């Protein structure tokens, strides 16, 4: 034990430096919370997993100054088709959400969902976290921890020289993945469908862009001799997923890739292989004392076209970060942190149940049809309804989502409204660091100032009027469910 470093302490220690841990580091650093992140690996995995990021994720990234390059694919769930092979017969295309009517989430947002490989996104997140002042310790592993009434003591191991040291933190964020040792150490069990399948993957590079010209990006290979799943990473890399849990030599890998492509003359550059346990498992509680589970540690959801895996975790990180910032900054009582579980766990279950209501996962149904009604993508994405002690008028009897983002403003994400289309400025850009009072009535500015003076909690004021846009006030009232009676 290197006791010379034992004085290390931090308000927040994040364990896990993949998509969710890095997002938490960015969000916390954005709130100026000193944060240490430890990740046992020294960089991203050479085998990316996630590729699809939703409108809501992009909104959250935009709010902290992360610009994710726009992909050629349109936002929204990717298109999938059943094919004999890429070059062979193409059969039917089937949607993620049948009879979708709610439009695309992009219609309600200043941003678009995008496709970017996990390793590329992680490098953007690392750069932004460092820029905002987060302390990222790559190649460092949490090997033990303990908590008491005042904080958490973690034992950390440096991979480069094998030395160990202790760190004291006010709060611990467990973003350590589906097999989270923090969750297991805390004795938190999990519910849900459990292990679904073990998949082998082959990551390769090949000149197959031409097959993407019709807009379909996910291919369910349905051939007499091969059942597999093929999809690109938007940058020349492709992944072939196989459900047989078989180890293959490089020659065998090339042969099966060529079979999926349906051509023997394609140059194939093998990059690496993977083995994945696809599971659906939700933790019984998302926090215990001063430790909070986020991402796959809290809810493992198998890959799907709604992007429920990483995206749900990034939303967890956002929800938890502002609350930790408020409590650590002394503007909220610690009870606020209890709402993390009550707000986020029902969303994980909602997404879990939606997965198995769709055709993509029909093979895992016990009955021919799911009894769970399918919820529109826009409602799933932007209509999430939080029910917690922190929110008025959101009792447990309410469903965990509104029909559309504009249907029930209380407890859902604040709706988007353009404030300046030329400058591409959205009302959402006003939110992100503290409390904001928005009104089309200037008198509320005084109320915001009084709240700031009397409560010591700073509340900014945003005025929506004709100077914003000719019909901005009317649009604002509709979007936020305000009638004349709701005015002061
Ligand atoms: C094939 C596949 C495709 C997918 N595609 C999508 C998609 O398109 N969209 C989507 O939203 N989701 C997708 N997912 C799911 C997504 O990859 C996961 O939900 C996401 O990676 C979870 O992120 P995480 O940060 O919570 O956990 P992980 O990515 O599992 O990261 C956990 C991190 O914690 C580190 N760690 C663990 N223990 C310790 C320790 N003791 N000390 C230090 N570090 C530790 C690990 O090294 C790891 O880096 C896909 C999953 C798979 C398998």
Short mmCIF file of C-alpha atoms in Angstrom, two decimals, residues 7-395:
data_model
loop_
_atom_site.label_atom_id
_atom_site.label_comp_id
_atom_site.label_asym_id
_atom_site.label_seq_id
_atom_site.Cartn_x
_atom_site.Cartn_y
_atom_site.Cartn_z
CA UNK A 7 -4.58 11.63 1.65
CA UNK A 8 -6.31 11.58 -1.77
CA UNK A 9 -9.91 12.61 -1.45
CA UNK A 10 -12.62 13.76 -3.79
CA UNK A 11 -16.31 14.67 -3.61
CA UNK A 12 -17.16 12.05 -6.25
CA UNK A 13 -15.31 8.91 -7.30
CA UNK A 14 -16.54 7.27 -10.51
CA UNK A 15 -15.55 3.68 -11.17
CA UNK A 16 -15.64 2.75 -14.87
CA UNK A 17 -14.47 4.89 -17.77
CA UNK A 18 -16.65 3.64 -20.59
CA UNK A 19 -19.63 5.55 -22.02
CA UNK A 20 -21.56 6.00 -18.79
CA UNK A 21 -18.67 6.72 -16.39
CA UNK A 22 -17.17 9.21 -18.84
CA UNK A 23 -20.55 10.89 -19.33
CA UNK A 24 -20.92 11.19 -15.55
CA UNK A 25 -17.43 12.75 -15.36
CA UNK A 26 -18.39 15.30 -18.03
CA UNK A 27 -21.73 16.18 -16.40
CA UNK A 28 -20.20 16.50 -12.91
CA UNK A 29 -17.24 18.52 -14.14
CA UNK A 30 -19.69 20.75 -16.02
CA UNK A 31 -21.31 21.46 -12.64
CA UNK A 32 -17.80 22.20 -11.32
CA UNK A 33 -17.84 19.19 -8.99
CA UNK A 34 -14.25 17.94 -8.53
CA UNK A 35 -14.41 14.35 -9.76
CA UNK A 36 -12.00 11.44 -10.02
CA UNK A 37 -12.70 8.64 -12.49
CA UNK A 38 -10.84 5.33 -12.41
CA UNK A 39 -10.84 2.89 -15.31
CA UNK A 40 -8.86 -0.34 -15.21
CA UNK A 41 -8.04 -0.18 -18.95
CA UNK A 42 -5.77 2.45 -20.45
CA UNK A 43 -8.15 3.34 -23.31
CA UNK A 44 -11.21 2.23 -25.23
CA UNK A 45 -11.76 -1.36 -26.18
CA UNK A 46 -10.60 -2.11 -29.75
CA UNK A 47 -13.99 -3.73 -30.20
CA UNK A 48 -16.72 -1.07 -30.03
CA UNK A 49 -20.18 -2.17 -28.99
CA UNK A 50 -22.61 0.75 -29.16
CA UNK A 51 -23.12 2.71 -32.36
CA UNK A 52 -26.57 4.36 -32.07
CA UNK A 53 -27.13 7.46 -29.89
CA UNK A 54 -30.55 8.94 -29.41
CA UNK A 55 -31.92 12.43 -29.72
CA UNK A 56 -32.08 12.78 -25.94
CA UNK A 57 -28.45 11.71 -25.51
CA UNK A 58 -27.42 14.28 -28.11
CA UNK A 59 -29.45 16.96 -26.27
CA UNK A 60 -27.62 16.12 -23.05
CA UNK A 61 -24.24 16.25 -24.78
CA UNK A 62 -25.13 19.56 -26.46
CA UNK A 63 -25.99 21.00 -23.03
CA UNK A 64 -22.39 20.44 -21.89
CA UNK A 65 -20.70 21.57 -25.07
CA UNK A 66 -20.10 18.25 -26.81
CA UNK A 67 -20.71 18.33 -30.54
CA UNK A 68 -21.05 14.81 -31.92
CA UNK A 69 -20.50 14.71 -35.69
CA UNK A 70 -23.72 14.12 -37.58
CA UNK A 71 -23.82 10.74 -39.30
CA UNK A 72 -25.13 10.14 -42.79
CA UNK A 73 -27.91 7.99 -41.33
CA UNK A 74 -31.02 9.86 -40.26
CA UNK A 75 -31.74 9.88 -36.55
CA UNK A 76 -34.29 7.48 -35.10
CA UNK A 77 -34.19 3.71 -34.97
CA UNK A 78 -32.00 2.21 -37.70
CA UNK A 79 -33.65 0.31 -40.55
CA UNK A 80 -33.32 -3.47 -40.50
CA UNK A 81 -33.95 -6.07 -43.22
CA UNK A 82 -33.91 -9.85 -43.39
CA UNK A 83 -31.55 -10.89 -46.21
CA UNK A 84 -30.02 -14.06 -47.59
CA UNK A 85 -26.70 -12.20 -47.67
CA UNK A 86 -25.62 -8.63 -48.49
CA UNK A 87 -25.15 -9.49 -52.17
CA UNK A 88 -27.93 -12.11 -52.26
CA UNK A 89 -31.71 -11.80 -52.07
CA UNK A 90 -33.16 -9.15 -49.75
CA UNK A 91 -36.41 -10.16 -48.10
CA UNK A 92 -38.67 -7.95 -45.99
CA UNK A 93 -37.69 -4.91 -44.00
CA UNK A 94 -39.38 -4.67 -40.64
CA UNK A 95 -39.71 -1.66 -38.39
CA UNK A 96 -38.65 -1.39 -34.77
CA UNK A 97 -42.01 0.21 -33.93
CA UNK A 98 -44.87 -1.03 -36.12
CA UNK A 99 -47.39 1.62 -37.20
CA UNK A 100 -45.33 4.39 -35.60
CA UNK A 101 -47.37 7.59 -35.61
CA UNK A 102 -45.65 9.98 -33.27
CA UNK A 103 -43.13 11.24 -35.82
CA UNK A 104 -39.42 11.11 -35.07
CA UNK A 105 -37.97 12.36 -31.77
CA UNK A 106 -35.87 14.65 -33.98
CA UNK A 107 -39.05 16.60 -34.84
CA UNK A 108 -39.22 17.76 -31.21
CA UNK A 109 -35.58 18.62 -30.68
CA UNK A 110 -32.82 20.96 -31.80
CA UNK A 111 -30.55 17.94 -32.41
CA UNK A 112 -30.58 14.64 -34.30
CA UNK A 113 -29.81 11.16 -33.05
CA UNK A 114 -26.59 9.88 -34.61
CA UNK A 115 -24.43 6.86 -35.35
CA UNK A 116 -20.86 6.93 -34.08
CA UNK A 117 -18.73 4.00 -32.92
CA UNK A 118 -18.32 3.70 -29.15
CA UNK A 119 -14.53 4.16 -29.19
CA UNK A 120 -14.84 7.41 -31.17
CA UNK A 121 -17.49 8.78 -28.86
CA UNK A 122 -15.47 7.78 -25.79
CA UNK A 123 -12.51 9.77 -27.04
CA UNK A 124 -14.74 12.88 -27.42
CA UNK A 125 -16.05 12.35 -23.88
CA UNK A 126 -12.55 11.91 -22.43
CA UNK A 127 -11.36 15.11 -24.09
CA UNK A 128 -14.34 17.12 -22.80
CA UNK A 129 -14.10 15.66 -19.27
CA UNK A 130 -10.42 16.65 -19.07
CA UNK A 131 -11.13 20.08 -20.53
CA UNK A 132 -13.75 20.66 -17.81
CA UNK A 133 -11.31 19.61 -15.10
CA UNK A 134 -12.18 15.97 -14.31
CA UNK A 135 -9.30 13.82 -13.08
CA UNK A 136 -9.29 10.68 -15.27
CA UNK A 137 -7.07 7.90 -13.96
CA UNK A 138 -6.87 5.32 -16.73
CA UNK A 139 -5.15 2.03 -15.94
CA UNK A 140 -6.40 2.22 -12.34
CA UNK A 141 -8.67 -0.41 -10.82
CA UNK A 142 -10.94 -0.29 -7.80
CA UNK A 143 -10.15 -3.40 -5.80
CA UNK A 144 -12.14 -2.79 -2.60
CA UNK A 145 -14.33 -0.20 -0.92
CA UNK A 146 -16.19 0.45 2.25
CA UNK A 147 -18.63 3.13 3.32
CA UNK A 148 -19.59 4.82 6.56
CA UNK A 149 -21.90 7.70 7.48
CA UNK A 150 -19.50 10.33 6.18
CA UNK A 151 -18.11 8.85 3.00
CA UNK A 152 -16.60 6.01 1.03
CA UNK A 153 -13.07 4.63 1.29
CA UNK A 154 -11.79 3.02 -1.90
CA UNK A 155 -8.66 0.93 -2.42
CA UNK A 156 -7.21 1.58 -5.88
CA UNK A 157 -4.58 -0.32 -7.82
CA UNK A 158 -2.33 1.32 -10.43
CA UNK A 159 -1.82 -0.96 -13.41
CA UNK A 160 1.58 0.52 -14.40
CA UNK A 161 3.53 -0.19 -11.22
CA UNK A 162 1.08 -2.38 -9.26
CA UNK A 163 1.00 0.04 -6.33
CA UNK A 164 -2.11 0.52 -4.23
CA UNK A 165 -3.49 3.54 -2.45
CA UNK A 166 -6.63 4.62 -0.63
CA UNK A 167 -9.01 7.35 -1.67
CA UNK A 168 -11.77 8.93 0.34
CA UNK A 169 -14.90 10.15 -1.49
CA UNK A 170 -18.18 11.69 -0.41
CA UNK A 171 -20.02 9.66 -3.05
CA UNK A 172 -19.24 6.67 -5.26
CA UNK A 173 -20.68 6.24 -8.77
CA UNK A 174 -20.58 2.63 -9.95
CA UNK A 175 -20.36 2.72 -13.74
CA UNK A 176 -18.48 -0.56 -13.75
CA UNK A 177 -20.68 -2.44 -16.21
CA UNK A 178 -23.10 -5.36 -16.24
CA UNK A 179 -21.02 -7.58 -13.96
CA UNK A 180 -20.47 -4.67 -11.52
CA UNK A 181 -18.38 -5.77 -8.57
CA UNK A 182 -19.66 -2.73 -6.66
CA UNK A 183 -23.26 -3.88 -7.10
CA UNK A 184 -22.30 -7.41 -6.10
CA UNK A 185 -20.33 -6.22 -3.06
CA UNK A 186 -23.35 -4.18 -1.94
CA UNK A 187 -25.46 -7.35 -2.24
CA UNK A 188 -27.93 -5.77 -4.66
CA UNK A 189 -29.80 -8.42 -6.64
CA UNK A 190 -31.31 -8.12 -10.11
CA UNK A 191 -34.65 -8.93 -11.75
CA UNK A 192 -35.67 -9.21 -15.39
CA UNK A 193 -35.39 -11.81 -18.13
CA UNK A 194 -31.77 -12.63 -17.31
CA UNK A 195 -29.29 -14.16 -19.74
CA UNK A 196 -30.72 -14.34 -23.27
CA UNK A 197 -27.83 -15.60 -25.37
CA UNK A 198 -24.08 -15.72 -25.78
CA UNK A 199 -22.93 -14.10 -29.03
CA UNK A 200 -19.60 -14.24 -30.82
CA UNK A 201 -18.64 -11.30 -32.98
CA UNK A 202 -16.12 -10.69 -35.74
CA UNK A 203 -15.03 -7.08 -36.22
CA UNK A 204 -13.59 -6.43 -39.67
CA UNK A 205 -12.97 -3.79 -42.28
CA UNK A 206 -14.23 -4.28 -45.82
CA UNK A 207 -15.32 -2.06 -48.74
CA UNK A 208 -19.05 -2.72 -48.43
CA UNK A 209 -20.37 0.86 -48.32
CA UNK A 210 -22.30 0.35 -51.53
CA UNK A 211 -24.74 -2.00 -49.76
CA UNK A 212 -25.81 0.88 -47.50
CA UNK A 213 -27.10 3.08 -50.31
CA UNK A 214 -30.76 2.10 -49.69
CA UNK A 215 -30.64 3.29 -46.08
CA UNK A 216 -30.85 -0.15 -44.45
CA UNK A 217 -27.99 -0.53 -41.96
CA UNK A 218 -28.88 -3.70 -40.05
CA UNK A 219 -28.94 -7.05 -41.84
CA UNK A 220 -30.43 -10.18 -40.35
CA UNK A 221 -28.68 -12.88 -42.34
CA UNK A 222 -31.19 -15.66 -42.92
CA UNK A 223 -29.54 -18.34 -45.03
CA UNK A 224 -30.04 -22.10 -44.84
CA UNK A 225 -26.43 -22.46 -43.57
CA UNK A 226 -26.07 -19.23 -41.64
CA UNK A 227 -28.14 -17.22 -39.17
CA UNK A 228 -26.30 -14.08 -38.14
CA UNK A 229 -26.51 -10.31 -37.80
CA UNK A 230 -24.39 -7.87 -39.78
CA UNK A 231 -24.08 -4.11 -39.25
CA UNK A 232 -21.56 -1.33 -40.01
CA UNK A 233 -19.87 1.04 -37.55
CA UNK A 234 -20.25 3.96 -39.98
CA UNK A 235 -16.49 4.20 -40.59
CA UNK A 236 -15.59 1.21 -42.78
CA UNK A 237 -15.69 -1.22 -39.86
CA UNK A 238 -18.41 -3.87 -39.72
CA UNK A 239 -19.42 -6.44 -37.14
CA UNK A 240 -20.84 -9.89 -37.75
CA UNK A 241 -22.65 -11.33 -34.73
CA UNK A 242 -23.06 -15.11 -34.45
CA UNK A 243 -25.23 -16.88 -31.92
CA UNK A 244 -23.34 -20.20 -31.76
CA UNK A 245 -20.66 -19.37 -29.14
CA UNK A 246 -17.98 -21.07 -31.28
CA UNK A 247 -14.26 -20.20 -31.40
CA UNK A 248 -13.15 -19.72 -35.03
CA UNK A 249 -9.71 -19.62 -36.66
CA UNK A 250 -8.92 -16.58 -38.84
CA UNK A 251 -9.62 -18.61 -42.00
CA UNK A 252 -12.97 -19.66 -40.57
CA UNK A 253 -13.75 -16.05 -39.63
CA UNK A 254 -13.05 -14.87 -43.20
CA UNK A 255 -15.15 -17.70 -44.60
CA UNK A 256 -18.19 -16.88 -42.46
CA UNK A 257 -17.88 -13.15 -43.19
CA UNK A 258 -17.75 -13.91 -46.94
CA UNK A 259 -20.81 -16.10 -46.55
CA UNK A 260 -22.70 -13.25 -44.87
CA UNK A 261 -21.58 -10.84 -47.59
CA UNK A 262 -22.44 -13.40 -50.28
CA UNK A 263 -19.23 -12.78 -52.26
CA UNK A 264 -15.93 -14.62 -52.30
CA UNK A 265 -13.90 -11.78 -53.82
CA UNK A 266 -14.19 -9.15 -51.06
CA UNK A 267 -10.94 -8.18 -49.26
CA UNK A 268 -11.55 -8.67 -45.54
CA UNK A 269 -9.29 -7.15 -42.94
CA UNK A 270 -9.96 -8.90 -39.62
CA UNK A 271 -9.62 -6.56 -36.63
CA UNK A 272 -10.65 -8.57 -33.58
CA UNK A 273 -13.34 -10.85 -32.17
CA UNK A 274 -15.65 -10.60 -29.18
CA UNK A 275 -17.79 -12.76 -26.92
CA UNK A 276 -20.88 -11.12 -25.40
CA UNK A 277 -23.46 -12.25 -22.90
CA UNK A 278 -26.68 -10.54 -23.93
CA UNK A 279 -28.85 -10.14 -20.87
CA UNK A 280 -31.78 -8.17 -19.54
CA UNK A 281 -31.28 -7.53 -15.83
CA UNK A 282 -32.38 -4.60 -13.66
CA UNK A 283 -30.86 -3.95 -10.23
CA UNK A 284 -33.33 -4.13 -7.33
CA UNK A 285 -32.15 -0.73 -6.15
CA UNK A 286 -30.02 1.89 -7.87
CA UNK A 287 -28.36 3.19 -4.73
CA UNK A 288 -27.14 2.02 -1.37
CA UNK A 289 -25.95 4.60 1.13
CA UNK A 290 -23.42 6.75 -0.67
CA UNK A 291 -23.00 4.44 -3.66
CA UNK A 292 -25.04 4.91 -6.86
CA UNK A 293 -25.30 2.45 -9.75
CA UNK A 294 -25.42 3.88 -13.28
CA UNK A 295 -25.51 2.38 -16.76
CA UNK A 296 -25.15 -1.37 -17.21
CA UNK A 297 -24.31 -1.74 -13.51
CA UNK A 298 -27.89 -0.63 -12.83
CA UNK A 299 -29.64 -2.09 -15.87
CA UNK A 300 -28.26 -4.40 -18.49
CA UNK A 301 -30.46 -4.18 -21.58
CA UNK A 302 -29.58 -6.19 -24.70
CA UNK A 303 -28.70 -4.23 -27.85
CA UNK A 304 -31.76 -2.98 -29.65
CA UNK A 305 -32.80 -0.47 -32.25
CA UNK A 306 -34.17 1.94 -29.65
CA UNK A 307 -30.62 2.32 -28.29
CA UNK A 308 -31.78 1.47 -24.77
CA UNK A 309 -28.39 0.26 -23.49
CA UNK A 310 -25.84 3.05 -23.37
CA UNK A 311 -28.40 5.80 -23.92
CA UNK A 312 -30.36 4.85 -20.80
CA UNK A 313 -27.09 4.85 -18.86
CA UNK A 314 -26.08 8.29 -20.15
CA UNK A 315 -29.47 9.62 -18.99
CA UNK A 316 -28.82 8.05 -15.55
CA UNK A 317 -25.49 9.85 -15.40
CA UNK A 318 -27.15 13.15 -16.23
CA UNK A 319 -29.92 12.69 -13.64
CA UNK A 320 -27.48 11.70 -10.90
CA UNK A 321 -24.89 14.37 -11.67
CA UNK A 322 -27.02 17.46 -11.19
CA UNK A 323 -28.39 16.01 -7.96
CA UNK A 324 -24.92 15.25 -6.58
CA UNK A 325 -23.86 18.76 -7.60
CA UNK A 326 -26.86 20.30 -5.80
CA UNK A 327 -26.28 18.29 -2.61
CA UNK A 328 -22.52 18.81 -2.59
CA UNK A 329 -23.04 22.51 -3.32
CA UNK A 330 -25.37 22.80 -0.33
CA UNK A 331 -28.42 23.93 -2.30
CA UNK A 332 -30.37 20.68 -1.80
CA UNK A 333 -30.82 18.26 1.07
CA UNK A 334 -29.30 14.77 0.67
CA UNK A 335 -32.86 13.37 0.36
CA UNK A 336 -32.78 14.65 -3.24
CA UNK A 337 -30.46 11.75 -3.99
CA UNK A 338 -33.24 9.28 -3.09
CA UNK A 339 -35.12 10.46 -6.17
CA UNK A 340 -32.39 9.02 -8.42
CA UNK A 341 -33.71 5.51 -7.80
CA UNK A 342 -37.39 6.50 -7.88
CA UNK A 343 -36.96 8.37 -11.16
CA UNK A 344 -34.55 6.15 -13.07
CA UNK A 345 -35.46 2.57 -12.07
CA UNK A 346 -39.00 2.70 -13.56
CA UNK A 347 -37.48 3.96 -16.83
CA UNK A 348 -35.14 0.96 -16.92
CA UNK A 349 -38.13 -1.35 -16.41
CA UNK A 350 -40.18 0.50 -19.00
CA UNK A 351 -37.40 -0.04 -21.52
CA UNK A 352 -36.88 -3.64 -20.47
CA UNK A 353 -40.58 -4.38 -21.09
CA UNK A 354 -40.64 -2.50 -24.39
CA UNK A 355 -37.75 -4.58 -25.70
CA UNK A 356 -39.74 -7.77 -25.35
CA UNK A 357 -42.89 -6.23 -26.79
CA UNK A 358 -41.13 -5.82 -30.18
CA UNK A 359 -40.62 -8.25 -33.06
CA UNK A 360 -36.80 -8.03 -32.74
CA UNK A 361 -36.96 -9.98 -29.45
CA UNK A 362 -40.04 -12.10 -30.16
CA UNK A 363 -37.94 -15.28 -29.93
CA UNK A 364 -37.65 -14.64 -26.19
CA UNK A 365 -41.38 -14.33 -25.53
CA UNK A 366 -43.15 -17.00 -23.47
CA UNK A 367 -46.43 -16.36 -25.31
CA UNK A 368 -46.99 -15.78 -29.06
CA UNK A 369 -47.76 -12.10 -28.41
CA UNK A 370 -46.53 -9.72 -25.76
CA UNK A 371 -49.23 -8.35 -23.47
CA UNK A 372 -47.26 -5.11 -23.20
CA UNK A 373 -48.60 -2.40 -25.54
CA UNK A 374 -45.94 -0.92 -27.81
CA UNK A 375 -45.13 2.68 -27.00
CA UNK A 376 -44.26 5.12 -29.70
CA UNK A 377 -40.54 6.00 -30.10
CA UNK A 378 -41.04 9.69 -29.46
CA UNK A 379 -42.94 9.04 -26.23
CA UNK A 380 -40.26 6.56 -25.13
CA UNK A 381 -37.49 8.96 -25.92
CA UNK A 382 -38.78 12.37 -24.91
CA UNK A 383 -41.94 11.61 -22.93
CA UNK A 384 -40.31 9.80 -20.00
CA UNK A 385 -42.28 10.75 -16.93
CA UNK A 386 -40.46 10.94 -13.62
CA UNK A 387 -42.50 10.23 -10.51
CA UNK A 388 -40.72 11.19 -7.34
CA UNK A 389 -40.94 13.18 -4.14
CA UNK A 390 -39.06 16.01 -5.88
CA UNK A 391 -41.85 16.63 -8.36
CA UNK A 392 -45.36 17.92 -7.69
CA UNK A 393 -48.35 16.16 -9.25
CA UNK A 394 -46.47 13.03 -10.23
CA UNK A 395 -47.99 10.27 -8.11
#
